[in-house]
Structures are given as C-alpha cells and as structure tokens.
Short mmCIF file of C-alpha atoms in Angstrom, two decimals:
data_model
loop_
_atom_site.label_atom_id
_atom_site.label_comp_id
_atom_site.label_asym_id
_atom_site.label_seq_id
_atom_site.Cartn_x
_atom_site.Cartn_y
_atom_site.Cartn_z
CA MET A 1 -197.10 -23.66 41.13
CA LYS A 2 -198.87 -20.25 40.08
CA LYS A 3 -197.62 -17.36 41.64
CA LEU A 4 -200.88 -16.05 42.31
CA ILE A 5 -202.22 -14.30 45.38
CA THR A 6 -205.66 -15.58 46.63
CA ALA A 7 -207.64 -15.06 49.86
CA ALA A 8 -207.29 -18.63 50.57
CA ALA A 9 -203.61 -18.73 49.57
CA ILE A 10 -202.93 -15.86 51.80
CA ALA A 11 -204.97 -17.71 54.81
CA LEU A 12 -203.05 -20.61 54.26
CA LEU A 13 -199.78 -18.83 55.31
CA LEU A 14 -201.45 -17.63 58.78
CA ALA A 15 -201.40 -21.61 59.73
CA GLY A 16 -199.38 -22.58 62.76
CA HIS A 17 -200.76 -24.35 65.82
CA ALA A 18 -199.43 -26.73 68.56
CA ALA A 19 -200.79 -30.12 67.30
CA GLY A 20 -199.83 -34.05 67.48
CA SER A 21 -199.68 -36.37 64.45
CA SER A 22 -198.17 -39.71 63.78
CA ILE A 23 -196.18 -38.28 60.97
CA ASP A 24 -194.24 -35.81 63.12
CA ILE A 25 -190.87 -35.75 61.58
CA ALA A 26 -187.62 -36.35 63.41
CA HIS A 27 -185.68 -33.49 65.27
CA SER A 28 -182.62 -32.51 63.50
CA ALA A 29 -179.20 -32.97 65.03
CA ALA A 30 -177.94 -29.87 63.57
CA ALA A 31 -177.79 -26.57 65.66
CA PRO A 32 -181.10 -24.99 65.23
CA LEU A 33 -181.78 -22.16 63.26
CA SER A 34 -183.07 -18.90 64.48
CA LEU A 35 -185.86 -16.97 62.75
CA VAL A 36 -185.92 -13.19 62.36
CA VAL A 37 -189.31 -11.79 61.08
CA ASP A 38 -189.54 -8.23 60.15
CA GLY A 39 -186.18 -7.64 61.90
CA GLN A 40 -187.11 -9.31 65.40
CA ALA A 41 -186.18 -12.71 66.43
CA VAL A 42 -189.37 -14.63 67.09
CA LEU A 43 -190.65 -18.32 68.11
CA PRO A 44 -187.34 -19.36 69.84
CA TYR A 45 -188.92 -22.86 70.53
CA ALA A 46 -190.09 -23.50 66.65
CA ALA A 47 -186.72 -23.14 64.90
CA PRO A 48 -186.61 -23.17 61.04
CA PHE A 49 -185.04 -26.51 59.79
CA HIS A 50 -184.40 -28.43 56.46
CA SER A 51 -185.65 -31.61 55.26
CA GLY A 52 -184.91 -33.31 52.11
CA GLY A 53 -182.91 -30.09 50.93
CA ILE A 54 -185.94 -28.12 51.88
CA LEU A 55 -185.96 -25.11 54.11
CA TYR A 56 -189.00 -24.87 56.18
CA VAL A 57 -190.57 -22.29 58.74
CA PRO A 58 -192.77 -22.53 61.34
CA ALA A 59 -196.40 -21.45 59.73
CA ARG A 60 -197.17 -19.89 63.05
CA THR A 61 -194.66 -17.09 61.81
CA LEU A 62 -197.21 -15.40 59.63
CA LEU A 63 -199.33 -14.82 62.89
CA GLU A 64 -196.81 -11.78 63.03
CA PHE A 65 -198.35 -10.72 60.00
CA TYR A 66 -201.99 -11.73 59.56
CA PRO A 67 -204.84 -11.40 62.05
CA MET A 68 -206.84 -14.52 61.81
CA GLN A 69 -207.68 -17.34 64.11
CA LEU A 70 -206.58 -21.13 64.33
CA GLN A 71 -208.56 -24.22 65.24
CA TRP A 72 -206.84 -27.67 65.43
CA ASN A 73 -208.91 -30.77 64.54
CA ASN A 74 -207.33 -33.62 66.62
CA THR A 75 -209.64 -36.17 65.08
CA LEU A 76 -208.90 -35.38 61.84
CA LYS A 77 -205.47 -34.19 62.00
CA GLN A 78 -206.06 -30.91 60.38
CA LEU A 79 -205.79 -27.16 61.01
CA THR A 80 -208.39 -24.63 59.80
CA LEU A 81 -207.16 -20.98 59.09
CA SER A 82 -210.30 -18.51 59.60
CA THR A 83 -210.01 -14.97 58.33
CA SER A 84 -212.88 -12.56 58.06
CA TRP A 85 -212.91 -13.49 54.26
CA ASP A 86 -211.93 -17.09 54.01
CA LYS A 87 -211.41 -20.39 55.43
CA THR A 88 -208.36 -23.03 54.63
CA ILE A 89 -207.63 -26.14 55.86
CA LEU A 90 -204.16 -27.73 56.08
CA THR A 91 -203.39 -31.19 56.57
CA PRO A 92 -199.66 -32.36 57.39
CA GLY A 93 -198.36 -34.54 54.84
CA SER A 94 -200.25 -33.33 52.23
CA ALA A 95 -198.70 -31.12 49.40
CA SER A 96 -202.05 -29.31 48.72
CA MET A 97 -204.62 -26.96 50.55
CA GLN A 98 -208.26 -27.05 50.71
CA THR A 99 -210.20 -23.90 50.13
CA ASP A 100 -213.54 -22.71 51.60
CA GLY A 101 -215.12 -23.73 48.65
CA GLY A 102 -213.87 -27.37 48.42
CA ALA A 103 -210.78 -26.63 45.90
CA ASN A 104 -207.73 -27.99 46.43
CA GLU A 105 -204.26 -25.89 45.30
CA THR A 106 -200.86 -27.57 45.00
CA LEU A 107 -198.16 -26.29 47.47
CA ASP A 108 -194.25 -26.40 46.90
CA ALA A 109 -193.78 -29.22 49.35
CA PRO A 110 -195.95 -31.10 51.73
CA VAL A 111 -196.95 -29.41 55.13
CA LEU A 112 -195.10 -30.99 58.15
CA LEU A 113 -195.11 -31.27 61.75
CA LYS A 114 -191.91 -30.88 63.76
CA ALA A 115 -192.52 -31.19 67.61
CA GLY A 116 -196.22 -30.91 67.21
CA ARG A 117 -195.58 -27.57 65.32
CA VAL A 118 -196.90 -26.92 61.75
CA TYR A 119 -194.27 -26.08 59.28
CA ILE A 120 -194.68 -25.02 55.51
CA ALA A 121 -191.77 -24.80 52.94
CA ALA A 122 -190.45 -21.35 52.69
CA ALA A 123 -190.68 -21.44 48.96
CA THR A 124 -194.59 -21.91 49.82
CA LEU A 125 -194.56 -18.66 51.71
CA ASP A 126 -192.49 -16.82 49.06
CA SER A 127 -194.90 -17.68 46.43
CA LEU A 128 -197.95 -16.89 47.82
CA THR A 129 -197.38 -13.90 49.91
CA GLY A 130 -194.63 -12.09 48.01
CA ALA A 131 -192.60 -12.28 51.06
CA VAL A 132 -188.74 -12.95 51.11
CA THR A 133 -187.29 -15.71 53.12
CA GLU A 134 -183.35 -15.97 53.06
CA LEU A 135 -181.15 -18.03 54.88
CA LYS A 136 -178.35 -15.49 56.01
CA PRO A 137 -174.56 -16.16 55.15
CA GLY A 138 -173.15 -18.52 58.17
CA GLY A 139 -176.37 -20.67 57.86
CA SER A 140 -177.60 -20.00 61.44
CA ARG A 141 -180.23 -17.32 60.81
CA VAL A 142 -183.51 -17.41 58.74
CA THR A 143 -185.15 -13.84 58.09
CA VAL A 144 -188.53 -13.35 56.69
CA THR A 145 -189.58 -9.86 55.19
CA PRO A 146 -193.07 -9.35 54.27
CA GLY A 147 -193.82 -8.55 50.79
CA ASP A 148 -196.21 -5.78 49.75
CA LEU A 149 -199.08 -8.11 50.01
CA SER A 150 -198.88 -9.04 53.59
CA THR A 151 -200.64 -7.57 56.59
CA THR A 152 -199.10 -7.00 59.91
CA VAL A 153 -199.94 -6.65 63.48
CA ARG A 154 -196.56 -6.36 64.27
CA VAL A 155 -195.08 -3.29 65.47
CA PRO A 156 -191.25 -3.14 64.37
CA ALA A 157 -188.44 -2.68 66.83
CA GLU A 158 -187.14 0.28 64.84
CA PRO A 159 -189.24 3.45 64.46
CA LEU A 160 -190.19 4.71 61.36
CA ALA A 161 -189.31 8.12 62.67
CA VAL A 162 -187.67 9.98 65.47
CA ALA A 163 -188.02 13.57 66.15
CA GLY A 164 -184.73 15.20 65.76
CA ASN A 165 -184.30 17.00 68.94
CA ASN A 166 -186.01 14.41 71.23
CA SER A 167 -184.98 10.77 71.05
CA LYS A 168 -187.96 9.90 72.92
CA VAL A 169 -190.41 11.03 70.27
CA LYS A 170 -191.19 8.12 67.94
CA LEU A 171 -193.46 6.77 65.31
CA TYR A 172 -194.20 3.15 64.58
CA ALA A 173 -196.59 1.49 62.06
CA ALA A 174 -199.30 -0.51 63.82
CA LEU A 175 -200.57 -2.14 60.91
CA LYS A 176 -199.08 -2.92 57.56
CA ASP A 177 -201.61 -3.94 54.80
CA GLY A 178 -200.06 -4.20 51.00
CA ASN A 179 -198.79 -0.97 50.09
CA THR A 180 -200.47 1.05 52.92
CA TYR A 181 -200.04 1.80 56.33
CA LYS A 182 -203.18 1.59 58.49
CA GLY A 183 -202.54 2.88 61.60
CA PHE A 184 -199.64 4.21 63.49
CA ILE A 185 -198.34 4.28 67.42
CA LEU A 186 -196.81 7.86 68.70
CA GLU A 187 -194.95 7.20 71.54
CA VAL A 188 -193.76 10.23 73.50
CA ASN A 189 -191.56 10.03 76.55
CA GLY A 190 -192.58 6.57 77.12
CA LYS A 191 -196.32 6.97 76.72
CA LYS A 192 -197.75 5.00 73.61
CA GLN A 193 -200.94 6.28 71.83
CA HIS A 194 -202.58 4.65 68.44
CA PHE A 195 -203.77 6.84 65.96
CA ASN A 196 -205.79 5.59 62.94
CA TRP A 197 -204.16 7.15 60.21
CA THR A 198 -203.84 5.43 56.76
CA VAL A 199 -201.01 6.26 54.20
CA PRO A 200 -198.90 4.90 51.50
CA ARG A 201 -195.89 2.65 52.41
CA ASP A 202 -193.40 4.82 50.59
CA TYR A 203 -190.13 3.74 51.74
CA SER A 204 -188.07 6.53 49.51
CA HIS A 205 -190.25 9.20 51.55
CA PRO A 206 -190.13 8.21 55.16
CA PRO A 207 -192.71 10.14 57.65
CA GLN A 208 -191.11 13.26 59.57
CA LEU A 209 -191.37 14.00 63.07
CA PHE A 210 -191.16 16.90 64.83
CA TYR A 211 -191.60 18.16 68.68
CA ALA A 212 -192.24 21.74 69.22
CA ASP A 213 -194.96 23.96 70.65
CA VAL A 214 -196.65 25.04 67.76
CA ASP A 215 -199.71 26.37 69.22
CA SER A 216 -197.91 28.26 71.62
CA ASP A 217 -199.37 26.93 74.79
CA GLY A 218 -196.24 26.38 76.57
CA LYS A 219 -196.22 22.55 75.72
CA PRO A 220 -194.38 20.90 72.61
CA GLU A 221 -196.61 18.97 70.50
CA ALA A 222 -195.56 16.09 68.16
CA THR A 223 -196.26 17.14 64.62
CA VAL A 224 -196.14 14.02 61.94
CA VAL A 225 -195.69 14.68 58.20
CA PHE A 226 -196.25 12.02 55.76
CA THR A 227 -196.11 11.85 51.77
CA LEU A 228 -198.90 10.80 50.10
CA GLY A 229 -197.20 10.88 46.56
CA THR A 230 -194.56 12.22 44.14
CA GLY A 231 -194.68 12.47 40.42
CA THR A 232 -193.86 14.92 37.70
CA SER A 233 -194.88 18.63 39.20
CA LEU A 234 -196.72 16.65 41.97
CA VAL A 235 -195.84 16.43 45.79
CA ALA A 236 -198.64 15.39 48.25
CA GLN A 237 -198.30 15.64 51.93
CA GLU A 238 -200.33 15.30 54.98
CA VAL A 239 -199.67 16.69 58.53
CA HIS A 240 -200.77 15.62 61.97
CA VAL A 241 -200.52 17.56 65.31
CA VAL A 242 -201.34 15.72 68.30
CA LYS A 243 -201.07 17.09 72.18
CA PRO A 244 -199.33 13.89 73.76
CA GLU A 245 -200.46 14.79 77.07
CA GLN A 246 -203.96 14.39 76.07
CA GLY A 247 -203.57 11.91 73.21
CA LYS A 248 -205.98 14.70 71.39
CA GLU A 249 -205.03 15.30 67.32
CA LEU A 250 -205.60 19.12 66.53
CA SER A 251 -207.40 19.87 63.42
CA VAL A 252 -205.15 21.31 60.76
CA PRO A 253 -206.78 22.72 57.27
CA ALA A 254 -204.61 21.42 54.44
CA ALA A 255 -202.55 24.18 52.76
CA ASP A 256 -204.09 23.91 49.46
CA LYS A 257 -207.57 24.59 51.11
CA ALA A 258 -206.28 27.25 53.75
CA ALA A 259 -204.78 28.97 50.75
CA SER A 260 -207.49 28.76 48.29
CA ALA A 261 -209.71 30.43 50.74
CA VAL A 262 -207.85 33.49 50.81
CA VAL A 263 -206.31 33.77 47.52
CA SER A 264 -207.88 34.82 44.19
CA SER A 265 -206.14 34.64 40.83
CA SER A 266 -206.91 36.42 37.30
CA ILE A 267 -204.98 35.64 34.03
CA SER A 268 -204.97 38.36 31.20
CA LEU A 269 -202.94 39.01 27.90
CA ASP A 270 -200.82 42.19 27.76
CA LYS A 271 -199.68 42.78 24.19
CA ASP A 272 -196.60 40.22 24.40
CA ASP A 273 -196.64 39.17 28.17
CA VAL A 274 -199.14 37.33 30.06
CA LEU A 275 -200.23 39.02 33.55
CA LEU A 276 -201.17 37.13 36.69
CA LYS A 277 -203.03 39.11 39.19
CA LEU A 278 -203.26 37.96 42.97
CA GLU A 279 -205.28 39.24 45.93
CA LEU A 280 -204.34 37.61 49.10
CA THR A 281 -206.66 38.76 52.05
CA GLY A 282 -206.41 37.48 55.75
CA SER A 283 -204.31 39.07 58.57
CA ALA A 284 -202.37 40.88 55.85
CA PRO A 285 -203.89 41.74 52.80
CA SER A 286 -201.95 42.39 49.60
CA LYS A 287 -202.29 42.45 45.69
CA LEU A 288 -199.81 41.79 43.79
CA THR A 289 -199.16 41.36 39.64
CA LEU A 290 -196.71 38.79 38.07
CA ARG A 291 -195.81 39.47 34.58
CA LEU A 292 -194.32 36.74 32.44
CA PRO A 293 -192.87 38.44 29.53
CA ASP A 294 -193.18 37.21 25.98
CA ARG A 295 -195.84 34.42 27.01
CA ALA A 296 -198.75 35.93 25.01
CA GLU A 297 -198.20 33.68 22.11
CA ASP A 298 -199.21 30.84 24.41
CA GLY A 299 -202.66 32.08 24.64
CA LEU A 300 -205.23 31.54 27.53
CA LYS A 301 -206.04 28.34 26.15
CA TYR A 302 -202.66 27.32 27.63
CA PHE A 303 -202.87 29.35 30.64
CA GLY A 304 -206.39 29.22 31.51
CA SER A 305 -208.36 31.90 33.58
CA LYS A 306 -206.75 31.61 36.99
CA ALA A 307 -204.09 30.07 38.70
CA ALA A 308 -204.27 26.55 40.53
CA ILE A 309 -203.20 26.10 44.18
CA GLY A 310 -201.66 22.88 45.85
CA ALA A 311 -200.02 20.52 43.15
CA VAL A 312 -196.79 20.82 45.11
CA THR A 313 -197.17 20.94 49.17
CA TYR A 314 -194.46 20.52 51.71
CA TYR A 315 -194.79 21.13 55.66
CA LYS A 316 -192.40 21.41 58.22
CA VAL A 317 -191.64 22.90 61.72
CA GLU A 318 -189.33 25.58 62.25
CA ASN A 319 -188.60 27.75 65.30
CA ASN A 320 -191.91 26.43 67.19
CA LYS A 321 -194.07 27.32 63.90
CA LEU A 322 -195.77 25.08 61.76
CA LEU A 323 -195.15 26.05 58.26
CA ALA A 324 -196.44 25.07 54.70
CA ASP A 325 -195.44 25.55 51.16
CA THR A 326 -197.62 25.35 48.45
CA SER A 327 -197.17 25.90 44.69
CA LEU A 328 -198.85 28.43 42.36
CA MET A 329 -199.05 26.82 38.97
CA VAL A 330 -200.38 28.11 35.52
CA GLY A 331 -201.18 26.06 32.45
CA MET A 332 -200.67 22.36 32.87
CA THR A 333 -197.76 21.89 35.24
CA GLU A 334 -195.84 25.28 35.01
CA SER A 335 -195.11 26.33 38.70
CA VAL A 336 -194.82 30.59 38.86
CA GLY A 337 -194.25 30.68 42.28
CA THR A 338 -194.85 29.36 46.14
CA LEU A 339 -197.42 30.43 48.78
CA LYS A 340 -196.11 30.30 52.03
CA LEU A 341 -198.21 29.51 55.08
CA GLU A 342 -197.82 30.12 58.63
CA TYR A 343 -200.17 28.31 61.00
CA LYS A 344 -201.45 29.44 64.46
CA ALA A 345 -203.49 28.07 67.34
CA GLY A 346 -207.23 28.59 66.67
CA LYS A 347 -210.44 27.80 68.64
CA THR A 348 -210.85 24.18 67.85
CA GLY A 349 -207.22 23.60 66.52
CA MET A 350 -204.65 25.09 64.01
CA GLU A 351 -205.67 27.55 61.72
CA LEU A 352 -204.18 29.95 59.07
CA GLY A 353 -201.88 32.45 60.58
CA SER A 354 -200.43 34.20 57.79
CA ILE A 355 -199.68 33.80 54.07
CA ALA A 356 -197.23 35.22 51.32
CA PHE A 357 -196.33 34.68 47.87
CA GLU A 358 -192.75 34.18 46.73
CA PRO A 359 -192.46 34.42 42.91
CA HIS A 360 -190.26 32.65 41.02
CA GLU A 361 -187.14 34.70 39.48
CA ARG A 362 -187.78 34.10 36.05
CA GLY A 363 -191.09 36.48 36.50
CA GLU A 364 -191.24 40.21 37.16
CA ALA A 365 -193.55 40.85 40.21
CA ILE A 366 -195.09 44.35 40.55
CA VAL A 367 -196.66 44.63 44.05
CA GLU A 368 -199.72 47.03 43.81
CA LYS A 369 -200.69 48.96 46.73
#
C-alpha cells in the first residue's frame, strides 16, 4: 500500500471504541502483551496480540496522540472518526477504510474486534503515520513511538528539561505536532502551568531550563531557552522568563533587536586594511574601531557598509543574571566578534542592562576615547 499521509489516513489511526460484533475474534491463549506508548504503559485492558502472523494494536492507542471524536454505530457496525478536518469510517472485518469523500483506501490487514475493542495492524499504523511499532526482545512488550507526522496530547513521563539546581523545576511538552512542539507545561515545586510556546522538535538541541532570580526581586524565576534552528554560521535561540508564583511570563527583548537598538557601525577602507567602527550607546557608551589587516582587496562589495547583528545567538543564566551572546558579522558569514548582553528588570519585564563588544583575536581592536 502507498505510504502517503492523507488527512483521512491519519484520522483512521485515531480509531478505537468499545463495540460489539458477530465477527469478534477469539481471545489468544498466550500471555497478554503489554503496550507502551511514548514511554508510558497504556490500556492494560486492551493488549496487543498476534492474529494470522500479524501484530495488532488497539486503535484507541492513537487517542494518546491525536485529538478527535469517536462514534460507534451499533446498527451498521461501523466506527466514525471525526477530526476538525475530516471523517473516516472503519468497519471491522474490512481491509479498507472509507474516507469522507466516499473513496476507499486499502489497509495492510483487516480491522478486527477483540473483546469489543477495535484493533488495527501495527503495519497499518506505521505506514500511515510514520510511527514505529516494535515487539521488544522477549516478546512481552509492544512499544509505539510517534513519528514526525504524529500529533500528541500526551504529556511524557520524562520531562524535556530539568533545572540543574532544582530537580523540582521541570519542563514537559504538552502537544507535539509533526516536527513542532505546540505548547509546554512548566512544573515548579509541584505546581504545573501551561504555556503556548511553539518551537521546533530538535532532539539534538533540547530545551535548557534555569531557576534563578534574574529580575532581582528576591524570588527565583524559571528561564527556558529553546534552540529554533542551526546551520552554517547560524544559531537561533528563544528565551522565556516566567514568575512561577503568578504564572506570569516576563517580556524579554530578543538579543539581536536589543543590540541593534544601541549599536551602530560603519565599514571603510584604510589602505590595505578594513576598518569597522562601532559605537555602543546605553548605560556605558563606548566607541571602538576594529582593524582587519590586509583585507582591503576584498572590497566593500564583500564587506558591505555596516556589520550585521544576530546570526548566532545564545542565551544562558549565570550568577542570577540573564545573559546573551550575539554575533557581529561582516560579509556573508564572517564573524568578527561577539556582543555580550546582560539583562535587568524593567518596568514591564526584562530589558537590556549593559552591552559590550568582544572582538575575535584575529582583528586588531582600537578603543577610541
């Protein structure tokens, strides 16, 4: 069968409802398998089983991953699966599903009933959703791991991040939609709060969680740092600061915007060299010229007329301070140094407290009085 994902196909896998039918299959005499979904044991009353050499899983399992409604028609012996975008009909005994438009799509194996529960073949689940269903070594446990196309309302048993200085400060994913997290649950000392942050699901760059008093009010805040994307000369991060007692998120200006508001630059040629002049305003104004020796031959067409801010940005919390490093670049991808930001409490949230420029060693920095 084609491994194409359609709205109707996805809807199929959300099936699962108590029902009765004359085609109910017999109970297996073997010891029942356990089912683990996204790392958690589920549905002990609806165990997976083998039939005709095919592994079947309860279709209701997919309700752990997809928000939808189920309706069983006992007269027609059909289960209707309704989402916000589509409807799909499953008929026990049939090896096809009926879509909202009336078309039929072939399944890997017939839909079955066992003990009044709807089951689908594990292969059907995998081919239509990208999930991975495995019978673990020993043959007693079946695990289902959602693929990138799965949406889940399940809160994983294990948090995505835990604050290094307080194990009671945790971050969970509230909703996973394909390659995106849509919503998070922040737990601080047993109190859970929901936040509608939307970020990519990047397993190689998990969220970072800090617990420190970054606004100097005597009470620690929870600071969450997400990595939005990485690439050649590119790192994009996003920061959120939450006052857990109030469930209030403090506004934080993005590092590149905060820096751009107080940093101006100009690029010129000086014989064989390139000069980058910087002026930093704010609480500690300063002027600086960065000389790049023997680079004039590259010309202003390469360097441009001013430096770019923010291609690479990192946030962190150290010593009760919210800090950010954001790059200063010339040309297409050439970094000449780092703008180092320190935030402080403002009238309505966090604001830029101080900024300094740290050049790379290859340049010659000249501080102007």
